[in-house]
């Protein structure tokens, strides 16, 4: 799993590497040498052999897609869910641990956070668990209050 995460992060971080791997004009040996240089000592040999197999079958452009799918299936098998947490300021470790414990208790699954900061939330949190979004931000609550006040008829 760690190998695939590293491959995914590396490819996602570099549009040049993405184009390089998908370019049919660049020879397989050049791609192989470049990847060996990038990942040498960082991934297991068997993981690199997967890339070599893909290259032999003219499918090296699928490496990113395969690593994404592997991570998705691994997480599903291990009962791990990705949770997006957006806050107005960086959360402290203790806050994240408490949130993690609460979500794990509620869902019965292990949690991996992806945190994001949006100062315009003013305060509170916006949490995304798979397809569900819970918006507890001050910005959202103020918006709801404004909607209620503007829709209320005054006699």
mmCIF file of C-alpha atoms in Angstrom:
data_model
loop_
_atom_site.group_PDB
_atom_site.id
_atom_site.type_symbol
_atom_site.label_atom_id
_atom_site.label_comp_id
_atom_site.label_asym_id
_atom_site.label_seq_id
_atom_site.Cartn_x
_atom_site.Cartn_y
_atom_site.Cartn_z
ATOM 1 C CA UNK A 1 0.000 0.000 0.000
ATOM 2 C CA UNK A 2 2.774 2.448 0.896
ATOM 3 C CA UNK A 3 4.391 1.913 -2.511
ATOM 4 C CA UNK A 4 1.157 2.682 -4.328
ATOM 5 C CA UNK A 5 0.546 5.752 -2.160
ATOM 6 C CA UNK A 6 4.013 7.051 -3.007
ATOM 7 C CA UNK A 7 3.485 6.399 -6.725
ATOM 8 C CA UNK A 8 0.076 8.105 -6.621
ATOM 9 C CA UNK A 9 1.380 11.163 -4.747
ATOM 10 C CA UNK A 10 4.390 11.478 -7.036
ATOM 11 C CA UNK A 11 2.370 11.221 -10.239
ATOM 12 C CA UNK A 12 -0.396 13.505 -8.913
ATOM 13 C CA UNK A 13 2.186 16.127 -7.937
ATOM 14 C CA UNK A 14 3.835 16.305 -11.358
ATOM 15 C CA UNK A 15 1.917 17.042 -14.539
ATOM 16 C CA UNK A 16 5.223 16.654 -16.395
ATOM 17 C CA UNK A 17 5.562 13.085 -15.116
ATOM 18 C CA UNK A 18 1.964 12.367 -16.113
ATOM 19 C CA UNK A 19 2.618 13.595 -19.654
ATOM 20 C CA UNK A 20 5.938 11.744 -19.770
ATOM 21 C CA UNK A 21 4.326 8.402 -18.858
ATOM 22 C CA UNK A 22 1.460 8.863 -21.311
ATOM 23 C CA UNK A 23 3.633 10.005 -24.219
ATOM 24 C CA UNK A 24 3.763 7.190 -26.811
ATOM 25 C CA UNK A 25 6.830 8.716 -28.508
ATOM 26 C CA UNK A 26 9.072 8.245 -25.467
ATOM 27 C CA UNK A 27 10.658 4.800 -25.433
ATOM 28 C CA UNK A 28 9.780 2.285 -22.736
ATOM 29 C CA UNK A 29 13.411 2.043 -21.656
ATOM 30 C CA UNK A 30 13.561 5.807 -21.082
ATOM 31 C CA UNK A 31 10.377 5.710 -19.001
ATOM 32 C CA UNK A 32 11.655 2.717 -17.062
ATOM 33 C CA UNK A 33 14.997 4.409 -16.355
ATOM 34 C CA UNK A 34 13.285 7.611 -15.232
ATOM 35 C CA UNK A 35 10.938 5.760 -12.891
ATOM 36 C CA UNK A 36 13.794 3.663 -11.537
ATOM 37 C CA UNK A 37 15.682 6.887 -10.774
ATOM 38 C CA UNK A 38 12.643 8.498 -9.116
ATOM 39 C CA UNK A 39 11.633 5.491 -7.020
ATOM 40 C CA UNK A 40 14.982 3.723 -6.472
ATOM 41 C CA UNK A 41 15.151 2.560 -2.878
ATOM 42 C CA UNK A 42 11.688 3.975 -2.173
ATOM 43 C CA UNK A 43 9.464 1.172 -3.472
ATOM 44 C CA UNK A 44 9.785 -2.591 -3.402
ATOM 45 C CA UNK A 45 11.119 -4.449 -6.431
ATOM 46 C CA UNK A 46 7.828 -6.275 -6.928
ATOM 47 C CA UNK A 47 6.033 -2.949 -7.289
ATOM 48 C CA UNK A 48 8.515 -1.858 -9.928
ATOM 49 C CA UNK A 49 8.029 -5.207 -11.692
ATOM 50 C CA UNK A 50 4.349 -4.315 -12.028
ATOM 51 C CA UNK A 51 5.391 -1.216 -13.958
ATOM 52 C CA UNK A 52 7.695 -3.309 -16.153
ATOM 53 C CA UNK A 53 4.801 -5.678 -16.906
ATOM 54 C CA UNK A 54 2.605 -2.726 -17.840
ATOM 55 C CA UNK A 55 5.350 -1.400 -20.117
ATOM 56 C CA UNK A 56 5.777 -4.761 -21.870
ATOM 57 C CA UNK A 57 2.035 -4.768 -22.572
ATOM 58 C CA UNK A 58 2.052 -1.107 -23.728
ATOM 59 C CA UNK A 59 -0.076 -0.125 -20.742
ATOM 60 C CA UNK A 60 2.389 2.024 -18.770
ATOM 61 C CA UNK A 61 0.042 4.993 -19.047
ATOM 62 C CA UNK A 62 -2.311 3.097 -16.710
ATOM 63 C CA UNK A 63 0.095 3.203 -13.744
ATOM 64 C CA UNK A 64 -1.650 6.177 -12.140
ATOM 65 C CA UNK A 65 -5.107 4.660 -12.605
ATOM 66 C CA UNK A 66 -3.949 1.288 -11.252
ATOM 67 C CA UNK A 67 -2.358 2.845 -8.171
ATOM 68 C CA UNK A 68 -5.562 4.827 -7.493
ATOM 69 C CA UNK A 69 -7.731 1.717 -7.825
ATOM 70 C CA UNK A 70 -5.364 -0.358 -5.676
ATOM 71 C CA UNK A 71 -5.535 2.220 -2.869
ATOM 72 C CA UNK A 72 -9.331 2.407 -3.159
ATOM 73 C CA UNK A 73 -9.703 -1.393 -2.967
ATOM 74 C CA UNK A 74 -7.173 -1.677 -0.141
ATOM 75 C CA UNK A 75 -9.010 0.958 1.897
ATOM 76 C CA UNK A 76 -12.328 -0.742 1.226
ATOM 77 C CA UNK A 77 -10.927 -4.131 2.290
ATOM 78 C CA UNK A 78 -9.353 -2.689 5.453
ATOM 79 C CA UNK A 79 -12.454 -0.665 6.379
ATOM 80 C CA UNK A 80 -10.748 2.691 5.927
ATOM 81 C CA UNK A 81 -12.739 5.752 4.889
ATOM 82 C CA UNK A 82 -11.443 9.100 3.676
ATOM 83 C CA UNK A 83 -12.857 12.030 5.581
ATOM 84 C CA UNK A 84 -12.429 15.593 4.387
ATOM 85 C CA UNK A 85 -12.307 18.176 7.159
ATOM 86 C CA UNK A 86 -12.417 21.861 6.259
ATOM 87 C CA UNK A 87 -11.914 24.460 8.967
ATOM 88 C CA UNK A 88 -11.279 28.189 9.232
ATOM 89 C CA UNK A 89 -7.905 27.591 10.866
ATOM 90 C CA UNK A 90 -5.572 24.658 11.365
ATOM 91 C CA UNK A 91 -6.907 22.131 13.844
ATOM 92 C CA UNK A 92 -4.802 20.967 16.754
ATOM 93 C CA UNK A 93 -3.772 17.318 16.969
ATOM 94 C CA UNK A 94 -6.029 16.756 19.998
ATOM 95 C CA UNK A 95 -9.029 18.119 18.073
ATOM 96 C CA UNK A 96 -8.341 15.819 15.128
ATOM 97 C CA UNK A 97 -7.919 12.804 17.421
ATOM 98 C CA UNK A 98 -11.231 13.539 19.168
ATOM 99 C CA UNK A 99 -12.966 13.974 15.811
ATOM 100 C CA UNK A 100 -11.379 10.773 14.511
ATOM 101 C CA UNK A 101 -12.512 8.810 17.566
ATOM 102 C CA UNK A 102 -16.060 10.148 17.205
ATOM 103 C CA UNK A 103 -16.299 9.364 13.476
ATOM 104 C CA UNK A 104 -14.756 5.895 13.922
ATOM 105 C CA UNK A 105 -17.273 5.132 16.687
ATOM 106 C CA UNK A 106 -20.158 6.377 14.525
ATOM 107 C CA UNK A 107 -19.148 4.658 11.269
ATOM 108 C CA UNK A 108 -17.393 1.583 12.654
ATOM 109 C CA UNK A 109 -14.527 2.226 10.217
ATOM 110 C CA UNK A 110 -10.973 3.519 10.427
ATOM 111 C CA UNK A 111 -10.598 7.154 9.402
ATOM 112 C CA UNK A 112 -7.967 8.893 7.270
ATOM 113 C CA UNK A 113 -8.254 12.672 7.208
ATOM 114 C CA UNK A 114 -7.634 15.085 4.403
ATOM 115 C CA UNK A 115 -7.631 18.523 5.992
ATOM 116 C CA UNK A 116 -8.214 21.823 4.265
ATOM 117 C CA UNK A 117 -8.295 25.401 5.512
ATOM 118 C CA UNK A 118 -10.846 27.955 4.275
ATOM 119 C CA UNK A 119 -10.709 31.135 6.334
ATOM 120 C CA UNK A 120 -14.061 32.298 4.939
ATOM 121 C CA UNK A 121 -15.800 29.609 7.039
ATOM 122 C CA UNK A 122 -15.190 31.982 9.993
ATOM 123 C CA UNK A 123 -15.348 29.080 12.477
ATOM 124 C CA UNK A 124 -16.675 25.562 12.916
ATOM 125 C CA UNK A 125 -16.096 22.635 10.572
ATOM 126 C CA UNK A 126 -17.292 21.240 7.290
ATOM 127 C CA UNK A 127 -16.925 17.437 7.237
ATOM 128 C CA UNK A 128 -17.230 15.218 4.166
ATOM 129 C CA UNK A 129 -17.618 11.481 4.737
ATOM 130 C CA UNK A 130 -17.880 9.727 1.384
ATOM 131 C CA UNK A 131 -20.989 11.319 -0.222
ATOM 132 C CA UNK A 132 -22.280 13.050 2.918
ATOM 133 C CA UNK A 133 -21.379 16.621 3.881
ATOM 134 C CA UNK A 134 -22.045 17.976 7.356
ATOM 135 C CA UNK A 135 -21.644 21.750 7.385
ATOM 136 C CA UNK A 136 -21.244 23.095 10.900
ATOM 137 C CA UNK A 137 -19.405 26.223 9.838
ATOM 138 C CA UNK A 138 -20.296 29.672 11.142
ATOM 139 C CA UNK A 139 -20.570 30.865 7.534
ATOM 140 C CA UNK A 140 -23.269 28.251 6.806
ATOM 141 C CA UNK A 141 -25.167 28.997 10.018
ATOM 142 C CA UNK A 142 -25.133 32.737 9.266
ATOM 143 C CA UNK A 143 -26.389 31.999 5.756
ATOM 144 C CA UNK A 144 -29.257 29.925 7.173
ATOM 145 C CA UNK A 145 -30.118 32.675 9.663
ATOM 146 C CA UNK A 146 -30.126 35.275 6.883
ATOM 147 C CA UNK A 147 -32.430 33.083 4.775
ATOM 148 C CA UNK A 148 -34.861 32.662 7.680
ATOM 149 C CA UNK A 149 -34.863 36.373 8.473
ATOM 150 C CA UNK A 150 -35.422 37.427 4.862
ATOM 151 C CA UNK A 151 -38.191 34.876 4.320
ATOM 152 C CA UNK A 152 -40.096 35.827 7.484
ATOM 153 C CA UNK A 153 -43.015 38.131 6.848
ATOM 154 C CA UNK A 154 -43.386 41.052 9.217
ATOM 155 C CA UNK A 155 -46.922 42.022 10.193
#
